[in-house]
Coordinates of C-alpha atoms in Angstrom, one line a residue:
X13 CA -7.3 -2.5 -7.0
X14 CA -5.2 0.5 -8.1
X15 CA -1.5 -0.1 -8.7
X16 CA 1.2 2.0 -7.0
X17 CA 2.0 3.8 -10.3
X18 CA -1.7 4.7 -10.6
X19 CA -1.8 6.0 -7.1
X20 CA 1.4 8.0 -7.6
X21 CA 0.1 9.5 -10.8
X22 CA -3.0 10.8 -9.1
X23 CA -0.8 13.0 -6.9
X24 CA 1.8 14.0 -9.5
X25 CA 0.3 17.4 -10.4
X26 CA 0.0 18.5 -6.8
X27 CA 3.7 17.5 -6.1
X28 CA 4.9 19.9 -8.7
X29 CA 6.9 22.9 -7.3
X30 CA 7.7 21.3 -4.0
X31 CA 11.3 21.5 -2.7
X32 CA 13.1 18.4 -4.0
X33 CA 13.6 16.9 -0.6
X34 CA 9.9 17.4 0.3
X35 CA 9.0 15.9 -3.1
X36 CA 11.1 12.8 -2.2
X37 CA 9.6 12.6 1.3
X38 CA 6.0 12.9 0.0
X39 CA 6.6 10.3 -2.7
X40 CA 8.1 8.0 -0.1
X41 CA 5.0 8.6 2.1
X42 CA 2.7 7.6 -0.7
X43 CA 4.7 4.4 -1.4
X44 CA 4.9 3.4 2.3
X45 CA 1.2 4.0 2.9
X46 CA 0.3 2.0 -0.2
X47 CA 2.5 -0.9 1.1
X48 CA 0.5 -0.7 4.3
X49 CA -2.8 -1.0 2.4
X50 CA -3.7 2.7 2.8
X51 CA -3.6 4.5 -0.5
X52 CA -3.5 8.3 -0.2
X53 CA -3.9 11.3 -2.4
X54 CA -1.8 14.5 -2.0
X55 CA -4.5 17.2 -2.2
X56 CA -2.2 20.2 -1.8
X57 CA 1.4 21.0 -2.2
X58 CA 2.9 24.4 -3.2
X59 CA 0.4 27.2 -2.6
X60 CA 1.0 30.7 -4.0
X61 CA 0.8 33.8 -1.8
X62 CA -2.4 34.8 -3.7
X63 CA -4.0 31.4 -3.2
X64 CA -3.1 31.5 0.5
X65 CA -4.7 34.9 0.9
X66 CA -7.9 33.6 -0.8
X67 CA -8.0 30.6 1.5
X68 CA -7.5 32.9 4.5
X69 CA -10.4 35.0 3.4
X70 CA -12.7 32.0 3.4
X71 CA -15.0 32.2 6.5
X72 CA -13.9 35.8 7.1
X73 CA -14.6 38.1 4.1
X74 CA -15.8 35.3 1.9
X75 CA -18.4 32.5 2.3
X76 CA -17.4 29.2 3.8
X77 CA -15.8 27.8 7.0
X78 CA -12.5 29.0 8.3
X79 CA -9.9 26.5 7.2
X80 CA -6.6 28.3 8.0
X81 CA -5.2 30.9 10.3
X82 CA -2.3 31.7 7.9
X83 CA -2.2 34.7 5.6
X84 CA -0.1 34.7 2.5
X85 CA 3.6 34.1 3.4
X86 CA 2.6 32.6 6.7
X87 CA 2.3 29.0 5.6
X88 CA 5.0 26.4 4.8
X89 CA 2.9 25.6 1.7
X90 CA 3.9 29.0 0.3
X91 CA 7.5 27.8 0.2
X92 CA 7.0 24.3 -1.2
X93 CA 7.7 22.7 2.2
X94 CA 4.3 21.2 3.0
X95 CA 1.6 18.9 1.7
X96 CA -1.9 18.0 2.6
X97 CA -3.4 14.6 2.1
X98 CA -6.7 12.6 2.1
X99 CA -7.4 8.9 2.0
X100 CA -7.9 7.5 -1.5
X101 CA -11.0 5.3 -1.7
X102 CA -11.1 2.0 -3.5
X103 CA -13.0 3.5 -6.5
X104 CA -9.8 5.5 -7.2
X105 CA -11.8 8.7 -7.8
X106 CA -13.1 9.6 -4.4
X107 CA -11.3 10.6 -1.2
X108 CA -12.1 10.6 2.5
X109 CA -11.1 12.8 5.5
X110 CA -12.7 10.3 7.9
X111 CA -10.1 10.0 10.6
X112 CA -11.8 6.8 12.0
X113 CA -11.9 4.9 8.7
X114 CA -10.3 1.5 8.7
X115 CA -10.4 0.6 5.1
X116 CA -7.8 -2.2 5.4
X117 CA -9.6 -3.7 8.4
X118 CA -6.4 -4.0 10.5
X119 CA -8.0 -2.4 13.6
X120 CA -5.9 0.7 13.2
X121 CA -7.4 3.9 11.7
X122 CA -6.0 4.5 8.3
X123 CA -5.4 8.2 9.2
X124 CA -3.2 7.2 12.1
X125 CA -1.2 4.8 9.9
X126 CA -0.5 7.6 7.5
X127 CA 0.6 9.9 10.4
X128 CA 2.9 7.2 11.7
X129 CA 4.5 6.7 8.3
X130 CA 4.9 10.5 7.8
X131 CA 6.6 11.0 11.2
X132 CA 8.9 8.1 10.6
X133 CA 10.1 9.8 7.4
X134 CA 10.6 13.1 9.3
X135 CA 7.4 15.1 8.6
X136 CA 5.9 17.4 11.2
X137 CA 2.1 16.8 11.6
X138 CA -0.4 19.6 11.9
X139 CA -2.5 17.5 14.2
X140 CA 0.2 18.0 16.9
X141 CA -0.2 21.7 16.9
X142 CA -1.7 23.1 20.1
X143 CA -3.6 26.1 18.7
X144 CA -5.1 25.5 15.3
X145 CA -4.9 21.8 14.5
X146 CA -4.5 20.9 10.8
X147 CA -5.0 17.1 10.6
X148 CA -4.3 16.6 6.8
X149 CA -1.1 18.7 7.0
X150 CA 2.5 17.6 6.9
X151 CA 5.6 19.8 6.6
X152 CA 9.3 19.8 6.6
X153 CA 10.6 23.1 8.0
X154 CA 14.4 22.3 7.8
X155 CA 14.7 24.2 11.1
X156 CA 13.5 27.5 9.5
X157 CA 10.8 29.7 10.9
X158 CA 8.3 31.3 8.6
X159 CA 9.8 34.7 9.5
X160 CA 13.1 33.5 8.1
X161 CA 11.5 32.1 5.0
X162 CA 9.8 35.4 4.4
X163 CA 13.2 37.1 4.3
X164 CA 14.3 34.8 1.6
X165 CA 16.3 32.2 3.5
X166 CA 16.6 28.7 2.0
X167 CA 17.0 25.4 3.7
X168 CA 20.6 24.7 4.6
X169 CA 22.4 21.9 2.6
X170 CA 23.0 19.9 5.8
X171 CA 19.3 20.1 6.8
X172 CA 18.3 18.9 3.3
X173 CA 20.8 16.1 3.4
X174 CA 19.5 15.0 6.8
X175 CA 16.0 14.5 5.2
X176 CA 17.4 12.4 2.4
X177 CA 19.4 10.3 4.9
X178 CA 16.3 9.7 7.0
X179 CA 14.3 8.6 4.0
X180 CA 17.2 6.3 3.0
X181 CA 17.5 4.9 6.6
X182 CA 13.7 4.2 6.7
X183 CA 13.9 2.3 3.4
X184 CA 16.9 0.3 4.6
X185 CA 15.2 -0.6 7.8
X186 CA 12.1 -1.7 5.9
X187 CA 14.2 -4.0 3.6
X188 CA 16.0 -5.5 6.6
X189 CA 12.9 -6.1 8.7
X190 CA 10.4 -7.3 6.0
X191 CA 10.5 -10.7 4.4
X192 CA 7.8 -12.1 2.2
X193 CA 6.3 -15.5 3.1
X194 CA 3.9 -17.6 1.2
X195 CA 0.8 -18.4 3.2
X196 CA -0.7 -21.9 2.4
X197 CA -3.8 -23.7 3.5
X198 CA -3.7 -27.5 3.0
X199 CA -0.7 -27.0 0.7
X200 CA -2.4 -24.4 -1.6
X201 CA -1.0 -20.9 -1.6
X202 CA -3.7 -18.4 -0.8
X203 CA -1.8 -15.2 0.0
X204 CA 1.6 -13.5 0.1
X205 CA 2.4 -12.7 3.7
X206 CA 5.0 -10.4 5.2
X207 CA 7.4 -11.3 8.0
X208 CA 8.3 -8.2 10.1
X209 CA 10.7 -8.7 13.0
X210 CA 9.7 -12.4 13.3
X211 CA 6.0 -11.9 13.1
X212 CA 4.0 -13.0 10.0
X213 CA 1.3 -10.7 8.7
X214 CA -1.3 -11.8 6.2
X215 CA -4.8 -10.7 5.2
X216 CA -7.4 -12.0 7.7
X217 CA -10.2 -12.2 5.2
X218 CA -8.3 -14.3 2.7
X219 CA -7.2 -16.8 5.3
X220 CA -10.6 -17.0 7.0
X221 CA -12.5 -17.6 3.8
X222 CA -9.9 -20.3 2.7
X223 CA -10.9 -22.0 5.9
X224 CA -14.6 -21.7 5.2
X225 CA -15.2 -18.8 7.7
X226 CA -16.9 -15.5 7.3
X227 CA -15.3 -12.2 8.3
X228 CA -17.0 -9.0 9.4
X229 CA -15.8 -5.7 10.9
X230 CA -17.6 -3.8 13.6
X231 CA -16.5 -0.2 13.2
X232 CA -18.2 0.8 16.5
X233 CA -16.1 -1.6 18.6
X234 CA -13.2 -1.8 16.1
X235 CA -13.5 -5.6 16.2
X236 CA -12.8 -8.1 13.4
X237 CA -15.3 -11.0 13.8
X238 CA -14.4 -14.4 12.3
X239 CA -17.3 -16.9 12.2
X240 CA -16.4 -20.4 11.2
X241 CA -19.0 -22.6 9.4
X242 CA -18.8 -25.1 12.2
X243 CA -20.0 -22.6 14.8
X244 CA -23.0 -21.2 12.8
X245 CA -26.2 -21.6 14.8
X246 CA -24.4 -23.2 17.7
X247 CA -26.3 -21.1 20.2
X248 CA -29.8 -21.6 18.7

């Protein structure tokens, strides 16, 4: 399993050039997703005007599928205010854009977990757009339109501070609501659980296997199946 430092390092190059507050928010997003069992990779951060124009040409004047409706200067990426992400797979070298993937088997799509964490930090999600939906995209506009950014306007100090305060508040809420708890079976510790608002969360597979059961996941029905050894063959 990759460590948090390894996961952060994989995105480091693509975080370069971002506005400092966006960098802090993106780093927090990676950390929070890792804590939820969903490692992610930032696949795009700052994008130059020339790079944006080249991307816009794809599917229009160049081969490939259309991936953006934004010309150079018409994307928050061009101002260091946006990031794109993908799910980092267990091998640490491959990524997935499968929005239905549930790699941590918690019955919630990993993509949705990332979106929830991003919104809690303050990011706007491209999946909420009504025209062209951009599902891997998060941005912090600081209340500025693209037209304003094209004239050279910068995020106001108060808007930037509000982002930092939201990150800080999220971290404080996490510390207050989460308490680690050792999970034992017959007196033997098998996992480190997490108590959140009075509810203890622990890995299903570790607990089930410690009790001699098998665990499976049905992606079609989004069901975690636990089969105890005592019930095997009961219906035959």
